[in-house]
Amino acid sequence: MLRSSSLVSTRLHRALTVAALVGATVLMVPHGAYASDIWANTATQATPIPSGIVTVPLNISQSMHIVVGLAPHNKAQLDTLVAAISTPGNAQFGQVITPQQFLATYAPTATDVSAVENYLSSLGFTNITVSGNNLAVSADGSAQVVESAFNTKLVSFNLGGRHVFANTQPAQVPLSLASIVSVVVGLQNVGVMGTQLALPQNPLTTPAYSGPQFQTAYDAGGTPAGSNTTIGIVTEGDITQVPLDLRQYEQEFNLPQVPYQVVPVGLQTTDTSGLDEWDLDSQSSSGMAGNLQKIVFYNAGSLADAALIPAFERIVGDNQVKAVNMSFGGCESLEYLSGAMLMEDLAFEQGAAEGITFFAASGDGGASCQVLANAGEPVVLSAVEYPAASEYVVAVGGTSLLTNAGYTYNSEIAWISGGGGNSLWESPGPWTNGVIPPTGSTCGLRGVPDIAMDADPNIAPADVVVNGQDIGVGGTSLASPLAVGSWARMETAHNNCEGFAAPILYTTFGQPFGTAAVDFHDIVLGDNFLYAATPGWDFTTGLGSFDISAINAALPTPVCAATTTSKKK
């Protein structure tokens, strides 16, 4: 695969040039004012269907929810801005922007949005809504309308016990929209994301760690609690029980009651299958933080991309949180082919420009995609998961935590099932240069993870209240909220003026490849089947795990405007 030597706008360039690589298909567009003899490719490609799978045309009356992604303006300028404001020592360090400033400089214009709205409306789509940053237009329509609008074919089939649908042809739009529309998401549900949660093999005999015990293990005592910092957690389904379990957890471990807010995004469901995940996320993040100003649950309709994208857009549009937890993931190649990667990366990058850090679990499939493997038993080696693979996300891998009497830190080894490896589609941020292996950084490959925290359900699971009962839970679903809670403490300690964490961590603490990161616990034992933990950054534990007090003491303090500080509180 040919890759640009420049890291600026690489992913966007790859996606937006799919049409040029594939070639425009010459077909009639039978839609009145949009009539043309040319369709233009978007970045949404055909979904690969395994050989031997029997498919049938999707019922033309089936209702579908799609999200049309619009191309941003001044993308290269945005890339440069994010790197500048997130890099200690840069004159722009800490000068984050507002959603209004993003809209004025980097978003599609109102004229662009109207063109897409009018096109969808003319074909019979309903419930047409536009994201606050103009990058996404969501709509509902039948399968027949979707096929007609995007010149594609939809089929249904059974896969792994699920009845799914997918597009067998790339999504296209009329040539008049070619410079406006970049992707169409929602044409397949094969790649629905899954949570990264693992349970102990012997739950009755495996002791579990409370939030205060994790605080001791990761040396949080020298930093204040995260009481002035608001975090977000992306959830789905019916989460009515989650605050109740959080209150019980707080009572059990003598923790303050953290205020919370539920922000429904999209059509809500009665699904409660993810209750243990959302309990883990909220209790572990707040337990590690010691306290929080607020938890905001951004509750999507499902873990499908067409439901998650509006949630990500809402987070960056609200701009009221400093850190966001995402304890889910999917095979990155499916995310790339569907076009969802392009849209979600833009949302995460806007968050970085606003000083928001998205954290994501790197997966529980070792050096493989969890959807294609049982945890620790890789089927496809060197496959990573998304959104952890995004350049604008902090990917959190897993360790096996060992403590002394009194829960003080002893050591960690790489958790055998912790996700890690090279991305096939994402480029590394320039802040990783010289820290990650040259085979990755110089070839335009994003290395995963960035950091790691405890994830082993059989050595050090978290004590989590689920439906009123205490259970032990692990996985990188634990590692990610532990990292979020740690970062919330550091944000509170620095007046909520630290921005996107990845560049700050790499440039402040990262050392030349092969040398341990300063103030991190460097993990040098264990592996994830393909990659071994080594001195310095590695493909299973990244920079290592937080020594919270040491890292907090060494963090640079950017100049933070009073208006920004008050808004974040």
Coordinates of C-alpha atoms in Angstrom, one line a residue, residues 12 50 64 83 96 127 138 142 214 267 273 296 328 341 377 380 395 535 547:
L12 CA -8.8 12.3 5.2
P50 CA -17.3 -14.0 3.5
M64 CA -32.8 2.4 8.1
A83 CA -0.6 19.6 17.3
V96 CA -8.1 25.6 22.9
N127 CA -36.3 12.9 10.6
S138 CA -28.8 12.0 10.0
S142 CA -36.5 2.7 3.7
F214 CA -6.7 1.5 43.0
L267 CA -33.8 6.7 19.6
S273 CA -27.3 -6.1 28.3
V296 CA -22.4 13.0 31.9
F328 CA -16.0 -0.5 23.3
M341 CA -13.6 6.0 10.8
E377 CA -6.7 -16.5 21.2
V380 CA -6.1 -12.4 12.8
A395 CA -5.8 4.1 23.6
P535 CA 11.7 -1.2 27.9
D547 CA 2.3 6.9 38.6

